[in-house]
PDB file of C-alpha atoms in Angstrom:
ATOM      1  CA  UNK A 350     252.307 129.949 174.819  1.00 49.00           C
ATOM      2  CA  UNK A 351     251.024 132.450 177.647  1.00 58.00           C
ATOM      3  CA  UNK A 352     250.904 129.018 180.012  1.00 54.00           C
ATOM      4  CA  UNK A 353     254.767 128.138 179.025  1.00 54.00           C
ATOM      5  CA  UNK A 354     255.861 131.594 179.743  1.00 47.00           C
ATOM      6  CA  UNK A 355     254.168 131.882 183.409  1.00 52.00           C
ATOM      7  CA  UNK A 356     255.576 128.043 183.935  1.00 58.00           C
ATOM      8  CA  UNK A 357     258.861 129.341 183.122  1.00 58.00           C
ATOM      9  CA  UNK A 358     258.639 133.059 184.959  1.00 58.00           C
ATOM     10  CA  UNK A 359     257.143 130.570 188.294  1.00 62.00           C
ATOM     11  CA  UNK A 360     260.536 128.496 187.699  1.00 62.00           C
ATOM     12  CA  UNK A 361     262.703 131.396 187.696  1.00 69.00           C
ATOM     13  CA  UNK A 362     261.343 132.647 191.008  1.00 71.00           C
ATOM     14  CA  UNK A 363     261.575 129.647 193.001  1.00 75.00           C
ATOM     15  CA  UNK A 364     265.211 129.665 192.043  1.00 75.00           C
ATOM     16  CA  UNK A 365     265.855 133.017 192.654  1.00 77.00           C
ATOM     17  CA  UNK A 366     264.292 132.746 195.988  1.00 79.00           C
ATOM     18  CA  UNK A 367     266.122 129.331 197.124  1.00 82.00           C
ATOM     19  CA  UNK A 368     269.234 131.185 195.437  1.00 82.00           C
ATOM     20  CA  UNK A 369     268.515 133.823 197.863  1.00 81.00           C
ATOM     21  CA  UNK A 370     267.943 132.073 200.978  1.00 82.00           C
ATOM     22  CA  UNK A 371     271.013 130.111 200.190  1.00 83.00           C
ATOM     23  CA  UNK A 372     273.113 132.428 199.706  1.00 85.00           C
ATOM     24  CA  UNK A 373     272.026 134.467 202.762  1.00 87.00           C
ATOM     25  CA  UNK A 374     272.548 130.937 204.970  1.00 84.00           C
ATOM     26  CA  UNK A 375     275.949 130.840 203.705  1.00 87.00           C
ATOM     27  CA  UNK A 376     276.567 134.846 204.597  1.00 86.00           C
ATOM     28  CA  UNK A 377     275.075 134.677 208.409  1.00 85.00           C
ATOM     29  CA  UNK A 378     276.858 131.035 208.699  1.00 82.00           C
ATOM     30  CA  UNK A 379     279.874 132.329 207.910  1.00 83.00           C
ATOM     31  CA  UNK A 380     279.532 135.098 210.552  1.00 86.00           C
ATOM     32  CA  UNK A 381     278.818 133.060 213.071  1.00 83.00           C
ATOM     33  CA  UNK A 382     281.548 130.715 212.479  1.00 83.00           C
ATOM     34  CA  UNK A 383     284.178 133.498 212.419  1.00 83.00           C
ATOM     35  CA  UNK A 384     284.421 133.609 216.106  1.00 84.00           C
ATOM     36  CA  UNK A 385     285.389 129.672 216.262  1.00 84.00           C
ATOM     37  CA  UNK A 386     287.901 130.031 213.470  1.00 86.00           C
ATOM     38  CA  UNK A 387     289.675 132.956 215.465  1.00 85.00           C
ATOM     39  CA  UNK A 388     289.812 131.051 218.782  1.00 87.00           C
ATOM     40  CA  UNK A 389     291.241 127.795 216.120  1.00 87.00           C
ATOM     41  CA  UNK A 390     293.330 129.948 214.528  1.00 86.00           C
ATOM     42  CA  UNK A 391     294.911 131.722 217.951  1.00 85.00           C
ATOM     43  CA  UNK A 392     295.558 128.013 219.403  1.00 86.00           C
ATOM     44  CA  UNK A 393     298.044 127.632 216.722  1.00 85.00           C
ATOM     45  CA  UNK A 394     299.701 130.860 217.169  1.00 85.00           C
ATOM     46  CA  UNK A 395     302.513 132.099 219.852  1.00 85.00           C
ATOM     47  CA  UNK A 396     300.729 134.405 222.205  1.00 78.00           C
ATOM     48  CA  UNK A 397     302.606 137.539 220.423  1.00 78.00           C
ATOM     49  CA  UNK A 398     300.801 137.139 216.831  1.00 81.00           C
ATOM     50  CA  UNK A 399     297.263 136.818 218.233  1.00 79.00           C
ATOM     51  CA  UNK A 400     296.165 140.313 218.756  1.00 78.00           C
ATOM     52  CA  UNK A 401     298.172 141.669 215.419  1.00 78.00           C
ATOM     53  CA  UNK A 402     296.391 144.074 213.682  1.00 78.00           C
ATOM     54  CA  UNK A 403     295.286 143.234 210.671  1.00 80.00           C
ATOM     55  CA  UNK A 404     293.784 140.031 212.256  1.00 75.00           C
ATOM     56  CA  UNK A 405     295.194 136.815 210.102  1.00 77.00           C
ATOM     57  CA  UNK A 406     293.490 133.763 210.064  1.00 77.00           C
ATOM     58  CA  UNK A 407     296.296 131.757 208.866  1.00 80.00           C
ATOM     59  CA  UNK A 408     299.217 131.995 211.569  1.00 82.00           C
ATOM     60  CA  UNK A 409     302.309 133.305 209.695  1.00 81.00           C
ATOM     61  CA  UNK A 410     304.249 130.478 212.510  1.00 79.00           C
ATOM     62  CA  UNK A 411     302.279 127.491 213.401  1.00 83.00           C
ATOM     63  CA  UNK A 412     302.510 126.851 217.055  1.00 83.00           C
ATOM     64  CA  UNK A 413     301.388 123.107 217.752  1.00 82.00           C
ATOM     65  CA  UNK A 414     303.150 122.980 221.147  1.00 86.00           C
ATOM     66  CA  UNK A 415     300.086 125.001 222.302  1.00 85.00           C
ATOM     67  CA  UNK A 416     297.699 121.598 222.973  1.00 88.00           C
ATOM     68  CA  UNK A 417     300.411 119.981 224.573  1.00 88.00           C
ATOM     69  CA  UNK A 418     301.479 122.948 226.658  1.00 84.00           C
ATOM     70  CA  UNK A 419     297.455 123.573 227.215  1.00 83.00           C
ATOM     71  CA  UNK A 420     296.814 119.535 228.556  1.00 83.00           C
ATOM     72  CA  UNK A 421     299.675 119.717 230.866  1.00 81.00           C
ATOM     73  CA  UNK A 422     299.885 123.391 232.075  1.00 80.00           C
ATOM     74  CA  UNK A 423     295.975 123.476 232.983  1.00 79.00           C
ATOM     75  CA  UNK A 424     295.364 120.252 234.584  1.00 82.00           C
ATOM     76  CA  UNK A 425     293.459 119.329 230.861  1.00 83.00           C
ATOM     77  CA  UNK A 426     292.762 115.757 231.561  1.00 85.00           C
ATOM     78  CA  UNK A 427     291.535 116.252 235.037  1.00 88.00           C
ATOM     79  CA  UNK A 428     289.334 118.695 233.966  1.00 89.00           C
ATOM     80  CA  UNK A 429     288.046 116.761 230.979  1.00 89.00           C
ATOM     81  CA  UNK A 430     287.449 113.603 233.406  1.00 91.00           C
ATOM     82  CA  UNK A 431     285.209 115.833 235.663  1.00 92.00           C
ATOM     83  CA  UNK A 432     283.161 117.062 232.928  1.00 92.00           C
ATOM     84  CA  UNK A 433     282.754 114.057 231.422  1.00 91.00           C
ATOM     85  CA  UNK A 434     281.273 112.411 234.570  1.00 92.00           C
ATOM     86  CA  UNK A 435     279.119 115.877 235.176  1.00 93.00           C
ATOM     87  CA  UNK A 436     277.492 115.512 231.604  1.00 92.00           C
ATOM     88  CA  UNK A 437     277.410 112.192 231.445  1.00 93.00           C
ATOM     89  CA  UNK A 438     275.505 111.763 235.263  1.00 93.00           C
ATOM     90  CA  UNK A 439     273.477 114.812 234.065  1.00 93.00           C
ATOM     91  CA  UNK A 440     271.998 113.407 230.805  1.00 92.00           C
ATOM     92  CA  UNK A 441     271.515 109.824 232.750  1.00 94.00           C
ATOM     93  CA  UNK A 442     269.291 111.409 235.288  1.00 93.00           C
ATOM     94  CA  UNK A 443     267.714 113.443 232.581  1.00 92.00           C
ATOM     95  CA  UNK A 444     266.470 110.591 230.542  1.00 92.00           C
ATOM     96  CA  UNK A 445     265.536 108.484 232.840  1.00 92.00           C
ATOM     97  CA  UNK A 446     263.221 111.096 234.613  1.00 93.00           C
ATOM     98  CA  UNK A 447     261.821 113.306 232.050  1.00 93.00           C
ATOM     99  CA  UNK A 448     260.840 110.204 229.748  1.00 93.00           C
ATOM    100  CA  UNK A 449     258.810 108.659 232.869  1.00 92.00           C
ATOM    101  CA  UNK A 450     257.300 111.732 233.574  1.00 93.00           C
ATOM    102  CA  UNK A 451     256.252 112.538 230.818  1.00 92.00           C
ATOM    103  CA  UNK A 452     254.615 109.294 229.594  1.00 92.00           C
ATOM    104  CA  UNK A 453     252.571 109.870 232.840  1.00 91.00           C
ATOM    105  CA  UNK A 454     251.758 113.212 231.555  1.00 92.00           C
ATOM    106  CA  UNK A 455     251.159 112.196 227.758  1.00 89.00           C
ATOM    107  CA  UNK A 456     249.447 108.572 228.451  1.00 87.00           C
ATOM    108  CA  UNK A 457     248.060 107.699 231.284  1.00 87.00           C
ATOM    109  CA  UNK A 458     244.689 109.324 232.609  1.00 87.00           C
ATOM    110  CA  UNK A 459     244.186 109.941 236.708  1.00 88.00           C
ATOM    111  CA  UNK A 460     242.708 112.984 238.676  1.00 91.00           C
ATOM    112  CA  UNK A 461     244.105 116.527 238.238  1.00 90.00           C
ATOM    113  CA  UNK A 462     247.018 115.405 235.763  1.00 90.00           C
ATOM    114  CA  UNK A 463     246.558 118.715 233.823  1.00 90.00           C
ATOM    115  CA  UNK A 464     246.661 121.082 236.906  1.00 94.00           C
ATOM    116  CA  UNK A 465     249.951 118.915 237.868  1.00 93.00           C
ATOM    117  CA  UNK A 466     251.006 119.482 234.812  1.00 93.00           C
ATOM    118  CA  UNK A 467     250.450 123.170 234.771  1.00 92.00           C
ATOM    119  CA  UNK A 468     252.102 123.718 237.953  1.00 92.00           C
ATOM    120  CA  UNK A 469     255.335 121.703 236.735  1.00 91.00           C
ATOM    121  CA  UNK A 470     255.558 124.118 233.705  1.00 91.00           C
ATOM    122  CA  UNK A 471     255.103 127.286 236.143  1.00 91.00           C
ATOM    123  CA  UNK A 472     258.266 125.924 237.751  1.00 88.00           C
ATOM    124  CA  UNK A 473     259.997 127.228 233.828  1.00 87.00           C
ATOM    125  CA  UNK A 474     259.010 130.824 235.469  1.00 86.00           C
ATOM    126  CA  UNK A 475     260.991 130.547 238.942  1.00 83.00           C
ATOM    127  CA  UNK A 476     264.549 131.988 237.837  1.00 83.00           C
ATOM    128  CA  UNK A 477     267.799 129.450 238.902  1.00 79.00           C
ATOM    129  CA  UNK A 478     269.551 132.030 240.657  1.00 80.00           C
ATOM    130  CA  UNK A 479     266.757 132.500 243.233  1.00 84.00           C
ATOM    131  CA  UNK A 480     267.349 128.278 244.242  1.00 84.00           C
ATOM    132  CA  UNK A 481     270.782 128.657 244.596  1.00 86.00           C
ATOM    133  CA  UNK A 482     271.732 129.649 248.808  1.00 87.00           C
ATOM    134  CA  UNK A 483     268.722 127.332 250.220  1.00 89.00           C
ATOM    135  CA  UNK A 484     269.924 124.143 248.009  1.00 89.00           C
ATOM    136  CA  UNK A 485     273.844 125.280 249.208  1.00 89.00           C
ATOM    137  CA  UNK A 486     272.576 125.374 252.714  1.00 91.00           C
ATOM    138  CA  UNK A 487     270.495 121.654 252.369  1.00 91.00           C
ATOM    139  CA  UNK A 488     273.493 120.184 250.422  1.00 91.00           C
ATOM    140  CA  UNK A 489     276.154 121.603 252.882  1.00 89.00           C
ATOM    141  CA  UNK A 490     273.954 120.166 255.906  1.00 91.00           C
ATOM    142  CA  UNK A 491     274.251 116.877 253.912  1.00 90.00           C
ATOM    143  CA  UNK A 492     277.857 117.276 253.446  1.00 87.00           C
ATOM    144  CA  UNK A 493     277.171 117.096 249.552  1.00 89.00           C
ATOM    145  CA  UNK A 494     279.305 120.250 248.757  1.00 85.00           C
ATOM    146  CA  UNK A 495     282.978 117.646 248.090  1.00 82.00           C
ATOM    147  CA  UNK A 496     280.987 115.761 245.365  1.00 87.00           C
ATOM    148  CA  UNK A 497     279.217 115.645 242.523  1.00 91.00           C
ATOM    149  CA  UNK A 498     276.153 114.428 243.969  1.00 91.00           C
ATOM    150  CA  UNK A 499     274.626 118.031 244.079  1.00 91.00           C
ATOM    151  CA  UNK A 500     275.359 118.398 240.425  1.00 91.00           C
ATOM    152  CA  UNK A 501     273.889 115.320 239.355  1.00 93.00           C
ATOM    153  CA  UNK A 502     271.480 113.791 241.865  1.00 93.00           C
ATOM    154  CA  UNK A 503     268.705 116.776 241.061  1.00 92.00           C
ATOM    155  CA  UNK A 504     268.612 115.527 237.416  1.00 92.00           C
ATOM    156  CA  UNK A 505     267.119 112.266 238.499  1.00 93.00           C
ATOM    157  CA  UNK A 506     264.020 114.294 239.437  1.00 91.00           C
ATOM    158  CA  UNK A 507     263.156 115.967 236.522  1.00 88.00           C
ATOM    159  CA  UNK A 508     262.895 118.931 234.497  1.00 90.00           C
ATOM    160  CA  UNK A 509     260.139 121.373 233.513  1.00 91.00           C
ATOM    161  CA  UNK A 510     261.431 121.661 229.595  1.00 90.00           C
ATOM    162  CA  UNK A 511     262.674 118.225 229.580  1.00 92.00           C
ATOM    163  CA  UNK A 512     258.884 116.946 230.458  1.00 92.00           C
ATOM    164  CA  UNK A 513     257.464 119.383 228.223  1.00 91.00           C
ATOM    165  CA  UNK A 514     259.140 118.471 225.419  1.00 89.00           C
ATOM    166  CA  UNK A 515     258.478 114.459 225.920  1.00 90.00           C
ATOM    167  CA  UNK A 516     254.734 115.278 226.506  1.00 91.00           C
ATOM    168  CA  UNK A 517     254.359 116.793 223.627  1.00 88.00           C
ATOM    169  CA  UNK A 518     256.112 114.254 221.355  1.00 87.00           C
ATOM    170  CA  UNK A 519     254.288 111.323 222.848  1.00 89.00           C
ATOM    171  CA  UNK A 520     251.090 113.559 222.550  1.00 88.00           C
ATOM    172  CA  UNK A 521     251.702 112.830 218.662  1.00 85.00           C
ATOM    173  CA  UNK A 522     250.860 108.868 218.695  1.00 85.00           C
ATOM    174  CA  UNK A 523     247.914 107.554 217.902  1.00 86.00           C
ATOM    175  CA  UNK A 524     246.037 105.740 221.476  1.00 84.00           C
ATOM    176  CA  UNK A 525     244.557 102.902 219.527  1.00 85.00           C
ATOM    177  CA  UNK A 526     248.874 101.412 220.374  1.00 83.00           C
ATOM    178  CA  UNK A 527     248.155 101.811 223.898  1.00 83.00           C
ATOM    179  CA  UNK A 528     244.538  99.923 223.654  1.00 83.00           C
ATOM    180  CA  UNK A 529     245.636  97.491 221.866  1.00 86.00           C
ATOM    181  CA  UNK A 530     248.740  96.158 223.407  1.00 85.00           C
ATOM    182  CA  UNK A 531     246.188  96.424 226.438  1.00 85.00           C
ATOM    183  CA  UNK A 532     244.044  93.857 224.763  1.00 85.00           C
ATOM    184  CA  UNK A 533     246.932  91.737 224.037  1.00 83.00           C
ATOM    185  CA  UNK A 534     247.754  91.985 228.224  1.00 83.00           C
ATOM    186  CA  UNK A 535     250.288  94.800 228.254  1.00 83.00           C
ATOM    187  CA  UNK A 536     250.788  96.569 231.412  1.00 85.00           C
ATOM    188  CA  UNK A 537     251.727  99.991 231.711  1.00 84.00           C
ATOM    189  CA  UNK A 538     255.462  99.371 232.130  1.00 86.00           C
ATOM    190  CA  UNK A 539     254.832  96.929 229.049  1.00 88.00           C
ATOM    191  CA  UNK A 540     253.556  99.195 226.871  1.00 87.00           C
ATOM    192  CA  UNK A 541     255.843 102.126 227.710  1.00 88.00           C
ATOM    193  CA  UNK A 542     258.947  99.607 227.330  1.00 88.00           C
ATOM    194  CA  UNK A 543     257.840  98.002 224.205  1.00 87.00           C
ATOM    195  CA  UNK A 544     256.020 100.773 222.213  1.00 87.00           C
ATOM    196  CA  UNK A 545     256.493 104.297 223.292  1.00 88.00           C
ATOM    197  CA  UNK A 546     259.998 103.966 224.687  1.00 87.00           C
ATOM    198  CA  UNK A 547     261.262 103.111 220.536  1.00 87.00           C
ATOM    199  CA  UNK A 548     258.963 105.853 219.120  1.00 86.00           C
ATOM    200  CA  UNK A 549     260.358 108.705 221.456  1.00 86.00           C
ATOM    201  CA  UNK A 550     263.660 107.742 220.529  1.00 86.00           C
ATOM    202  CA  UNK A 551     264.047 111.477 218.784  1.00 84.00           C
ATOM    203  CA  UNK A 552     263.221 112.974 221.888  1.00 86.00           C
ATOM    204  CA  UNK A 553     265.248 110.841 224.186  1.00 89.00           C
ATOM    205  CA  UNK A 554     268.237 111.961 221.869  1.00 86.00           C
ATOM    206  CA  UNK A 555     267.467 115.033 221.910  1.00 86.00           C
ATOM    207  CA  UNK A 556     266.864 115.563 226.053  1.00 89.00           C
ATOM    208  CA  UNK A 557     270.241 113.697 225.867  1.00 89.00           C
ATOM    209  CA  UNK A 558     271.900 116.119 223.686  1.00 86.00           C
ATOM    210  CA  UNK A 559     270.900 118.928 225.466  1.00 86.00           C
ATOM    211  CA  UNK A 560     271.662 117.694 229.221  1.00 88.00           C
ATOM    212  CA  UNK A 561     275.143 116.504 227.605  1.00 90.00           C
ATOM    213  CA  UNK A 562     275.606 119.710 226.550  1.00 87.00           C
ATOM    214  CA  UNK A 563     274.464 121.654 229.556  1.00 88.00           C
ATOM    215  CA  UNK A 564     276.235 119.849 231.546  1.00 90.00           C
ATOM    216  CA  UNK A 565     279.686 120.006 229.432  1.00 90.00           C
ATOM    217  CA  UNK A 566     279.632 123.979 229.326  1.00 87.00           C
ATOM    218  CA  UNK A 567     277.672 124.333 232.783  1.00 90.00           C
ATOM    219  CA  UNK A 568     280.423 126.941 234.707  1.00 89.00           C
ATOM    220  CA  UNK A 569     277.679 128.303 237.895  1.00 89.00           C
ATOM    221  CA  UNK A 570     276.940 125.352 239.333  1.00 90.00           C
ATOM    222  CA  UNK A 571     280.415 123.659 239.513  1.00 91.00           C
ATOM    223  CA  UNK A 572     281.843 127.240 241.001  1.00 88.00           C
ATOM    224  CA  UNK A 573     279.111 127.154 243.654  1.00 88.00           C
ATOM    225  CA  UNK A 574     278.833 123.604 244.855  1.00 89.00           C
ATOM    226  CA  UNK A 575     282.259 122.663 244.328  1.00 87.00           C
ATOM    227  CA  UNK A 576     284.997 123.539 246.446  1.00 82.00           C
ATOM    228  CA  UNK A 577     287.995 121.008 245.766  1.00 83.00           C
ATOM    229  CA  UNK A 578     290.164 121.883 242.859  1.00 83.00           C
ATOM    230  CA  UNK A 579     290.673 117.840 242.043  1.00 86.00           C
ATOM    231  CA  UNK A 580     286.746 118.274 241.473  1.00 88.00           C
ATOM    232  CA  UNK A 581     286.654 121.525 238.710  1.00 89.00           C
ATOM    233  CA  UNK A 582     285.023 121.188 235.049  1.00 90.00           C
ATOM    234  CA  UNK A 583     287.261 122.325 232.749  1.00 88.00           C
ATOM    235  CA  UNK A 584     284.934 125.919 232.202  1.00 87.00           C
ATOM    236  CA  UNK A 585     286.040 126.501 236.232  1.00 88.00           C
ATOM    237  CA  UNK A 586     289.440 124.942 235.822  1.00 84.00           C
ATOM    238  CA  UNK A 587     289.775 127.480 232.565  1.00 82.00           C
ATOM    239  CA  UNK A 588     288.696 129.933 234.733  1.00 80.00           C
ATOM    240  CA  UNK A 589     291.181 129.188 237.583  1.00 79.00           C
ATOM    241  CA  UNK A 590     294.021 129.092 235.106  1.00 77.00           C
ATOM    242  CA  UNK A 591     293.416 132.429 233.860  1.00 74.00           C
ATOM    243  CA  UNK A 592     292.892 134.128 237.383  1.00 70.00           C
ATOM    244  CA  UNK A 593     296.596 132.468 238.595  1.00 65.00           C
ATOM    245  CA  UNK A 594     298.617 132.834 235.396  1.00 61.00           C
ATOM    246  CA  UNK A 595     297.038 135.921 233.484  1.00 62.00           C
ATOM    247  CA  UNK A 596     296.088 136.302 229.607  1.00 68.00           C
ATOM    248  CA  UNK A 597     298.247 133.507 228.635  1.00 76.00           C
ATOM    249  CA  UNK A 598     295.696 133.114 225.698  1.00 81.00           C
ATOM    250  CA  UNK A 599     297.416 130.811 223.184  1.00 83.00           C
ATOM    251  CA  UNK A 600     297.354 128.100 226.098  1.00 83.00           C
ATOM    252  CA  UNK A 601     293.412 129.557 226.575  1.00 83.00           C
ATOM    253  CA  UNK A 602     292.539 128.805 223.271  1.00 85.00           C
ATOM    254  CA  UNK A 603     294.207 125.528 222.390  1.00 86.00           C
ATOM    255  CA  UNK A 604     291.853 124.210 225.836  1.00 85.00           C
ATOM    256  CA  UNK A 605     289.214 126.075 225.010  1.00 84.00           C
ATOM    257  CA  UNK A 606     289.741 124.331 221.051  1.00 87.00           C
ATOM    258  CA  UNK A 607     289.619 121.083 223.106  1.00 86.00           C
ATOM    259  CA  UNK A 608     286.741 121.774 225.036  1.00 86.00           C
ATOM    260  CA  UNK A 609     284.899 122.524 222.279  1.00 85.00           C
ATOM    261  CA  UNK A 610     285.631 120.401 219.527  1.00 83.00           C
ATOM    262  CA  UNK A 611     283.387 117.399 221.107  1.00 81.00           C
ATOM    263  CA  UNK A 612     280.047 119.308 221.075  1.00 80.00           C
ATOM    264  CA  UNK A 613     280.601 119.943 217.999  1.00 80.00           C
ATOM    265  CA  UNK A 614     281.252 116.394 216.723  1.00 80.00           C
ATOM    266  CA  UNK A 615     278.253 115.336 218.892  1.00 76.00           C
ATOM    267  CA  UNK A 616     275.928 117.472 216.943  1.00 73.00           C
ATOM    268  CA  UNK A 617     277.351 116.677 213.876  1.00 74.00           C
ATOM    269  CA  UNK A 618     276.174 113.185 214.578  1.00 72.00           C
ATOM    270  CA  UNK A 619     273.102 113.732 215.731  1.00 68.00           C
ATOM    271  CA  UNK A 620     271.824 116.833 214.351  1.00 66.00           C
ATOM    272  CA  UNK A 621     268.806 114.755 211.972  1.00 68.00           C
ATOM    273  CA  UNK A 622     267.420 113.167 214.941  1.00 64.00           C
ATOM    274  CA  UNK A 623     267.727 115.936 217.117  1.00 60.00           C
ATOM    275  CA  UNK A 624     265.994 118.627 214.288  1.00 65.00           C
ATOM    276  CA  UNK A 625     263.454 115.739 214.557  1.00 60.00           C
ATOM    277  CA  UNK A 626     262.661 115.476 218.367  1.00 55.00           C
ATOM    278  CA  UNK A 627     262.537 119.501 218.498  1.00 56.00           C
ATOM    279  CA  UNK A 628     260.280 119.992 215.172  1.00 57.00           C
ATOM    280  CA  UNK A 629     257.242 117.342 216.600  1.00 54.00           C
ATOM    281  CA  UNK A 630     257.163 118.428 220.114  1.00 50.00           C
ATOM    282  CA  UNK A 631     254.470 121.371 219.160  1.00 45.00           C
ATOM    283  CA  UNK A 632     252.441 119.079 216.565  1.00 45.00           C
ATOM    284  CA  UNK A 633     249.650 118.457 219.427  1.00 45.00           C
ATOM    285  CA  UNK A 634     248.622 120.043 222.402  1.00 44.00           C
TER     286      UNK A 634
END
């Protein structure tokens, strides 16, 4: 009887507690969604009802002529077209480095790999902003500054995070793969390819998700490298809008609705696999 009562009392407080944690998931998500659904809610509004006090979430007059006033008033699909080939060059040059470099970190023994690999992570430590005026003066000697190519070329050589994070994952399987696709005559390339290359595919979705979105809501390095208009993301080219035409926010926020709304469906997508490639990069050191 005592045993049946402590079973049941031990039930009751894992509910209670998952009750709990759900409930305060739900409070804290709704919090941080509020922000979003004012910036959605203000792209369907004229500019005259968005700052009305109380704040409404539901527009009393739906204004859809906002997006199509936004696409063609800001240069929208311009914009978009830029950032797309900014993220998309970005998280190409990210995966091919950072999955290279780190298999040579994670599987392949030779002399001093560990201090190299040391002094790759110190690079985390050296702030961007300090980088900025002697890579403008090398790329403007190169005559780099009217493309993307300062943007996008730098990926192709790696990041300290990116290799980091690969290390760690491929730190995680077992070496008897590695010896024995050397028995069966596997070269390096071979095994990486074949083997290691399908296992890390968490963390090759997940250095891809997070160059994608870098790259999509990067604003400082378009403004400083880039100097035609024809050439601006769409955070610059929202930027640009604002500084010629004012607070014309219900334009703002149907672009910035727009310029949004594909990270979001991205991570929708890909959120398991991306939980995944973050939650085994710190199972072995």
């Amino acid at each position: 009887m005592t045993a049946a009562v402590a079973r049941r009392s031990t039930d009751w407080s894992l509910v209670s507690q998952r009750l709990g944690a759900h409930l305060s998931l739900i409070f804290f998500g709704i919090i941080f969604m509020l922000p979003f659904l004012w910036m959605v809610s203000s792209s369907l509004k004229p500019s005259a009802e968005i700052f009305e006090i109380p704040v409404r979430l539901i527009p009393k007059t739906f204004a859809f002529t906002n997006y199509p006033d936004a696409i063609e008033s800001i240069r929208f699909l311009r914009y978009l077209a830029n950032t797309f080939i900014y993220a998309v060059g970005l998280m190409t040059g990210a995966v091919l480095s950072n999955v290279f470099i780190g298999y040579g970190f994670a599987r392949i023994d030779w002399p001093g790999r560990d201090i190299v690999f040391i002094i790759v992570i110190a690079t985390m430590m050296l702030p961007a902003q300090v980088r900025f005026i002697p890579l403008f003066i090398t790329y403007s000697k190169w005559g780099w500054l009217e493309t993307f190519a300062p943007l996008i070329v730098p990926a192709f050589f790696g990041n300290a995070f990116f290799v980091f994070l690969v290390r760690q994952f491929m730190l995680t399987f077992p070496r008897d793969l590695d010896d024995a696709a050397r028995v069966d005559g596997a070269n390096e390339l071979m095994i990486f390819w074949r083997i290691v290359a399908p296992l890390s595919k968490p963390a090759i979705i997940t250095i891809a998700i997070f160059d994608f979105m870098w790259g999509w809501h990067d604003y400082i390095n378009p403004l400083v490298f880039l100097r035609d208009p024809d050439k601006f993301t769409l955070s610059v080219g929202l930027r640009l809008f604002f500084s010629q035409y004012g607070a014309e926010w219900a334009l703002l926020m149907a672009a910035a609705t727009m310029f949004t709304l594909p990270m979001i469906v991205v991570f929708f997508f890909a959120q398991r696999t991306f939980i995944e490639g973050i939650s085994f990069t710190g199972v072995k050191g």
